[in-house]
Coordinates of C-alpha atoms and ligand atoms in Angstrom, one line a residue:
X24 CA 30.6 50.3 6.0
X25 CA 30.1 53.9 7.8
X26 CA 30.2 53.9 11.4
X27 CA 29.5 56.9 13.8
X28 CA 31.5 56.8 16.4
X29 CA 30.7 58.5 20.0
X30 CA 33.1 59.3 22.4
X31 CA 32.0 60.5 26.2
X32 CA 34.3 59.0 29.1
X33 CA 35.9 61.9 30.5
X34 CA 35.8 65.5 29.5
X35 CA 35.3 65.7 25.8
X36 CA 32.4 65.0 23.8
X37 CA 33.2 63.8 20.7
X38 CA 31.5 62.2 17.5
X39 CA 33.1 61.2 14.2
X40 CA 32.2 59.5 11.1
X41 CA 34.4 57.1 9.8
X42 CA 34.2 54.6 6.6
X43 CA 35.6 51.1 6.6
X44 CA 37.4 51.5 9.9
X45 CA 40.1 53.6 8.2
X46 CA 38.9 56.6 6.5
X47 CA 37.8 59.7 8.6
X48 CA 34.8 61.7 7.1
X49 CA 34.6 63.8 9.8
X50 CA 35.8 64.2 13.5
X51 CA 34.3 66.6 15.9
X52 CA 35.8 67.3 19.6
X53 CA 33.8 69.4 21.9
X54 CA 36.1 70.1 24.9
X55 CA 34.9 70.7 28.9
X56 CA 38.3 72.0 29.6
X57 CA 37.7 75.9 30.3
X58 CA 34.8 74.7 32.8
X59 CA 36.3 71.9 35.0
X60 CA 39.7 74.3 34.7
X61 CA 38.6 76.6 37.6
X62 CA 38.0 73.1 39.9
X63 CA 41.5 72.0 39.2
X64 CA 40.4 68.6 38.2
X65 CA 37.1 67.1 36.1
X66 CA 34.0 67.4 38.0
X67 CA 32.0 64.1 37.3
X68 CA 28.7 65.6 37.9
X69 CA 29.6 68.6 36.0
X70 CA 30.9 66.4 32.8
X71 CA 27.8 64.5 32.7
X72 CA 25.5 67.1 32.5
X73 CA 27.7 68.9 29.9
X74 CA 28.0 65.8 27.6
X75 CA 23.9 66.1 27.7
X76 CA 24.0 69.3 26.5
X77 CA 26.7 68.8 23.6
X78 CA 25.9 65.4 22.5
X79 CA 23.0 66.1 19.9
X80 CA 24.5 69.2 18.5
X81 CA 28.2 67.2 18.4
X82 CA 26.5 64.5 16.3
X83 CA 25.0 66.8 13.9
X84 CA 28.1 68.7 13.4
X85 CA 29.6 65.6 12.9
X86 CA 26.9 63.7 10.3
X87 CA 27.0 67.3 8.5
X88 CA 30.9 67.7 8.1
X89 CA 31.0 64.1 6.5
X90 CA 28.0 65.2 4.3
X91 CA 26.4 62.4 5.5
X92 CA 22.6 61.7 6.5
X93 CA 21.4 59.9 9.3
X94 CA 19.8 57.2 7.0
X95 CA 23.5 56.6 5.3
X96 CA 25.0 55.5 8.9
X97 CA 25.5 51.5 8.9
X98 CA 26.5 50.9 12.7
X99 CA 27.1 53.0 15.8
X100 CA 29.9 52.6 18.5
X101 CA 30.1 54.1 21.7
X102 CA 32.7 54.1 24.7
X103 CA 31.7 51.7 27.2
X104 CA 34.2 52.2 29.4
X105 CA 36.5 52.6 31.2
X106 CA 35.6 56.4 32.3
X107 CA 33.2 58.2 34.3
X108 CA 29.8 56.3 34.7
X109 CA 27.8 59.6 34.5
X110 CA 29.8 60.5 31.1
X111 CA 29.7 57.2 29.9
X112 CA 26.0 56.8 30.0
X113 CA 25.4 60.0 27.8
X114 CA 27.2 58.5 24.8
X115 CA 26.2 55.1 25.4
X116 CA 22.7 55.4 25.7
X117 CA 22.8 58.1 22.6
X118 CA 24.1 55.1 20.8
X119 CA 21.6 52.7 21.9
X120 CA 18.6 55.4 20.9
X121 CA 20.4 56.0 17.5
X122 CA 20.5 52.3 16.9
X123 CA 17.1 51.5 18.1
X124 CA 15.7 54.4 16.0
X125 CA 17.6 53.6 12.5
X126 CA 17.3 49.9 13.6
X127 CA 21.1 49.4 12.6
X128 CA 23.8 47.6 15.1
X129 CA 25.6 49.3 17.6
X130 CA 28.7 48.1 19.9
X131 CA 30.3 49.4 22.8
X132 CA 34.2 49.8 22.5
X133 CA 37.0 49.9 25.2
X134 CA 38.4 53.5 25.2
X135 CA 42.2 51.8 25.8
X136 CA 41.7 49.4 22.7
X137 CA 40.4 52.5 20.8
X138 CA 43.4 54.2 21.6
X139 CA 45.4 51.7 19.7
X140 CA 43.1 51.9 17.0
X141 CA 44.0 55.2 16.6
X142 CA 47.3 53.7 14.6
X143 CA 45.0 52.3 11.9
X144 CA 44.0 55.7 10.9
X145 CA 47.1 56.6 9.4
X146 CA 48.3 56.1 5.9
X147 CA 51.0 53.8 7.4
X148 CA 49.2 51.5 10.1
X149 CA 51.1 48.6 11.9
X150 CA 51.3 45.1 10.7
X151 CA 50.4 42.6 13.6
X152 CA 52.1 41.7 15.9
X153 CA 53.3 44.7 17.5
X154 CA 54.2 46.5 21.2
X155 CA 51.4 49.0 22.0
X156 CA 51.8 51.7 24.2
X157 CA 48.8 53.6 25.7
X158 CA 49.9 56.6 27.7
X159 CA 47.1 59.2 28.8
X160 CA 46.2 61.2 31.7
X161 CA 44.6 57.9 33.3
X162 CA 46.7 55.1 31.7
X163 CA 50.3 53.9 30.7
X164 CA 49.8 50.2 29.7
X165 CA 52.3 48.3 27.5
X166 CA 50.5 45.7 25.6
X167 CA 51.5 43.1 22.9
X168 CA 48.6 43.0 20.3
X169 CA 48.9 39.9 17.9
X170 CA 45.4 40.5 16.5
X171 CA 42.2 42.5 16.3
X172 CA 40.9 40.7 19.3
X173 CA 43.9 39.8 21.3
X174 CA 45.8 42.4 23.8
X175 CA 48.0 41.0 25.9
X176 CA 48.7 43.6 28.9
X177 CA 52.7 43.4 29.6
X178 CA 52.8 45.8 32.1
X179 CA 51.2 48.9 33.5
X180 CA 51.7 51.9 35.7
X181 CA 51.5 51.1 39.4
X182 CA 51.1 54.7 40.5
X183 CA 50.4 57.7 38.6
X184 CA 49.8 57.6 34.6
X185 CA 52.8 59.7 32.6
X186 CA 50.3 62.4 31.6
X187 CA 49.0 62.9 35.2
X188 CA 52.6 63.4 36.1
X189 CA 53.0 65.9 33.5
X190 CA 49.7 67.3 34.7
X191 CA 50.9 67.6 38.5
X192 CA 54.4 69.1 37.5
X193 CA 52.9 71.6 35.3
X194 CA 50.5 72.7 38.3
X195 CA 53.5 73.0 40.7
X196 CA 55.4 75.2 38.2
X197 CA 52.0 77.2 37.9
X198 CA 51.8 76.3 34.1
X199 CA 48.0 75.2 34.1
X200 CA 46.3 72.4 32.9
X201 CA 46.8 70.3 30.7
X202 CA 50.4 69.9 31.6
X203 CA 51.6 68.1 28.6
X204 CA 51.7 70.6 25.8
X205 CA 53.1 73.5 27.9
X206 CA 56.1 71.5 29.3
X207 CA 57.0 70.1 26.2
X208 CA 57.0 73.6 24.6
X209 CA 59.1 75.1 27.8
X210 CA 61.5 72.1 27.6
X211 CA 62.3 72.9 23.8
X212 CA 64.9 75.8 24.8
X213 CA 66.6 74.1 27.6
X214 CA 69.6 71.2 28.0
X215 CA 67.5 68.4 29.5
X216 CA 70.5 67.1 31.3
X217 CA 70.5 70.1 33.7
X218 CA 69.0 68.4 36.3
X219 CA 69.1 64.8 37.2
X220 CA 65.6 63.5 38.3
X221 CA 65.3 59.8 39.2
X222 CA 64.2 57.2 36.4
X223 CA 62.0 54.7 38.1
X224 CA 62.3 51.3 36.2
X225 CA 61.5 49.3 38.9
X226 CA 62.7 45.7 38.9
X227 CA 64.7 44.9 35.3
X228 CA 62.2 42.1 34.5
X229 CA 59.0 44.2 34.9
X230 CA 57.5 46.0 32.5
X231 CA 55.4 48.3 34.6
X232 CA 55.9 51.7 35.5
X233 CA 56.2 54.3 38.5
X234 CA 55.7 57.9 38.0
X235 CA 55.0 59.2 41.4
X236 CA 58.6 59.3 42.5
X237 CA 60.0 61.6 39.5
X238 CA 57.0 63.9 40.5
X239 CA 57.9 63.7 44.3
X240 CA 61.6 64.7 43.3
X241 CA 60.6 67.7 41.2
X242 CA 58.2 68.6 44.1
X243 CA 61.3 68.4 46.2
X244 CA 63.5 70.2 44.1
X245 CA 60.7 73.0 43.7
X246 CA 60.8 73.2 47.5
X247 CA 64.9 73.7 47.9
X248 CA 65.4 76.0 45.2
X249 CA 64.2 79.4 44.1
X250 CA 62.0 78.8 41.1
X251 CA 60.5 82.1 40.3
X252 CA 62.4 82.6 36.6
X253 CA 60.8 81.4 33.8
X254 CA 64.3 80.2 32.7
X255 CA 64.7 78.1 36.3
X256 CA 60.9 76.7 35.3
X257 CA 62.0 75.5 31.7
X258 CA 65.1 73.6 33.3
X259 CA 62.9 71.6 35.4
X260 CA 60.5 71.2 32.8
X261 CA 63.4 69.9 30.2
X262 CA 64.7 67.5 33.0
X263 CA 61.7 66.2 34.2
X264 CA 60.5 65.6 30.7
X265 CA 63.9 63.9 30.0
X266 CA 63.1 61.6 32.9
X267 CA 59.8 60.2 31.6
X268 CA 60.8 59.9 28.2
X269 CA 64.0 57.9 29.1
X270 CA 61.9 55.6 31.0
X271 CA 59.0 55.2 28.6
X272 CA 61.7 54.6 25.5
X273 CA 63.7 51.8 27.7
X274 CA 60.7 49.9 28.9
X275 CA 59.2 50.1 25.4
X276 CA 62.2 48.6 23.5
X277 CA 62.7 46.2 26.1
X278 CA 59.3 44.9 25.6
X279 CA 59.7 44.8 21.7
X280 CA 63.0 42.8 22.2
X281 CA 61.3 40.3 25.0
X282 CA 58.7 39.9 22.4
X283 CA 61.2 39.7 19.6
X284 CA 58.9 42.0 17.6
X285 CA 59.8 44.9 15.7
X286 CA 56.9 47.0 15.8
X287 CA 56.1 49.6 18.5
X288 CA 53.0 51.9 18.5
X289 CA 52.1 54.6 20.7
X290 CA 49.0 56.5 21.1
X291 CA 47.1 58.5 23.6
X292 CA 47.3 61.9 24.8
X293 CA 51.1 62.1 25.6
X294 CA 51.8 60.5 22.1
X295 CA 51.6 64.0 21.1
X296 CA 54.7 64.7 22.5
X297 CA 57.3 65.0 19.3
X298 CA 60.4 65.1 21.6
X299 CA 59.1 61.6 23.2
X300 CA 58.1 60.2 19.5
X301 CA 61.5 61.5 18.1
X302 CA 63.6 60.1 20.8
X303 CA 61.4 56.7 20.5
X304 CA 62.1 56.7 16.6
X305 CA 66.1 57.2 17.0
X306 CA 66.5 54.7 19.8
X307 CA 64.3 52.1 18.2
X308 CA 66.3 52.6 14.7
X309 CA 69.3 50.9 16.0
X310 CA 67.6 48.1 17.1
X311 CA 65.6 47.9 13.3
X312 CA 62.4 48.7 15.3
X313 CA 59.7 50.7 13.5
X314 CA 57.9 53.2 15.5
X315 CA 54.0 53.7 14.4
X316 CA 52.2 56.7 15.9
X317 CA 49.1 58.7 15.1
X318 CA 48.5 62.1 13.8
X319 CA 49.1 64.8 16.4
X320 CA 44.9 65.5 16.1
X321 CA 44.3 61.7 17.2
X322 CA 46.4 61.3 20.1
X323 CA 44.0 62.8 22.7
X324 CA 40.6 61.7 22.9
X325 CA 38.4 61.7 19.9
X326 CA 35.2 59.6 18.6
X327 CA 37.2 58.4 15.0
X328 CA 39.1 55.9 17.0
X329 CA 36.2 54.6 18.4
X330 CA 34.3 54.3 15.3
X331 CA 37.6 52.5 14.0
X332 CA 37.6 49.9 16.7
X333 CA 33.8 49.7 16.5
X334 CA 34.5 48.8 12.7
X335 CA 36.5 45.8 13.8
X336 CA 34.1 44.6 16.4
X337 CA 30.9 44.8 14.2
X338 CA 32.4 43.1 11.4
X339 CA 33.3 39.9 13.7
X340 CA 29.7 40.1 15.3
X341 CA 30.9 41.4 18.4
X342 CA 27.7 43.5 19.0
X343 CA 25.7 44.9 22.1
X344 CA 22.5 44.8 22.8
X345 CA 20.3 46.9 24.7
X346 CA 20.5 45.3 28.3
X347 CA 24.3 46.1 28.0
X348 CA 25.9 48.6 30.6
X349 CA 28.9 51.0 30.7
X350 CA 31.9 49.9 32.9
X351 CA 34.2 52.1 34.9
X352 CA 37.3 49.9 35.5
X353 CA 39.4 48.6 32.5
X354 CA 39.0 45.3 31.2
X355 CA 41.9 44.7 29.2
Ligands
KG4_430 O1 44.5 60.8 25.9 P1 44.2 61.9 26.4 O2 43.7 63.2 25.6 O3 42.8 61.7 27.8 C1 42.9 60.3 28.6 O4 42.3 59.6 28.3 O5 43.6 60.7 29.8 O6 45.2 62.6 27.4 C2 45.4 63.5 28.3 C3 46.8 63.8 28.7 C4 47.3 64.8 29.7 O7 47.6 64.3 30.9 C5 48.1 65.6 28.9 O8 48.7 66.2 29.9 C6 48.8 64.5 28.2 O9 47.9 64.1 27.5 N1 49.4 65.5 26.9 C7 50.7 65.5 26.9 C8 50.8 66.4 25.3 N2 49.7 66.5 25.1 C9 48.9 65.8 25.8 N3 51.6 65.1 27.8 C10 52.9 65.2 27.1 N4 53.3 65.7 26.0 C11 52.3 66.5 25.3 N5 52.6 67.3 24.1
ZN431 ZN1 42.0 58.6 26.4

């Protein structure tokens, strides 16, 4: 089955053509980062307008790169939520129109489930059950995934998402947006134990996260010290990253042990952080736990993961009709 996937929940307009839920024929991403950059964050109204401009050319490009004609598409999947309503509506309405015009099924995909499905787009996907972390600019959620339709939420952030903390710390250090990649790069040359920032683990039975304490500690440190040199910024970047990685790794391993589960899959923008992936693999190996991560190009928002999740939903008959609407807040 050939599925056209469409993603437009935030500031990326993306389309992809995926065969049988696992084989990517094309994946096109048009980013709006440059437009929102000067406002210091995503402007919802601007995002909707830019999605409208980008959606048709992006889909055309995805079909072209896949060497597929519209007539060969068997089904369409688009992000239904969570995300910015105006932005979601563009992709979701496009999918409805495409499905109506071609008389093929369409389905609406949960963006967080889709991130987890980026793990099925690798050569070595995890078997069920596995512990899944979705760690991005908007979410830090741990799930226990037992089948294609069972995601048990074990924990989530009570304040900032991990990616959001990377972005805010980068902003404080004057390093620009998005913060994750530049912090990871700067941290490479430095000893991460240089400055000890707090690890907020909350109470020991909880799988919830809190990253605002680490962020505030960095703000206080910056306030009290001269951070004008690149050297000092790199020290802060490395020590901050270390604190976040420490918390993520500890909670994930604890969740796996709690469920007696030997597989952990990570996804979302922050899982592109190789220092995190390597550390998690190392730590997990001592407990004989295997770590699965998407290819770096599939960690951030993309439409291949939407098509992959859509494929399993369509196979199970979980199809949308034209009355279905988008949603802004997470439902899993
Ligand atoms: O999944 P994503 O593309 O969009 C959301 O759904 O939020 O994630 C974006 C987030 C940003 O906060 C960005 O700073 C973070 O992922 N990120 C990283 C890295 N690359 C992207 N964080 C840490 N290290 C990275 N290498
Ligand atoms: Zn995302």
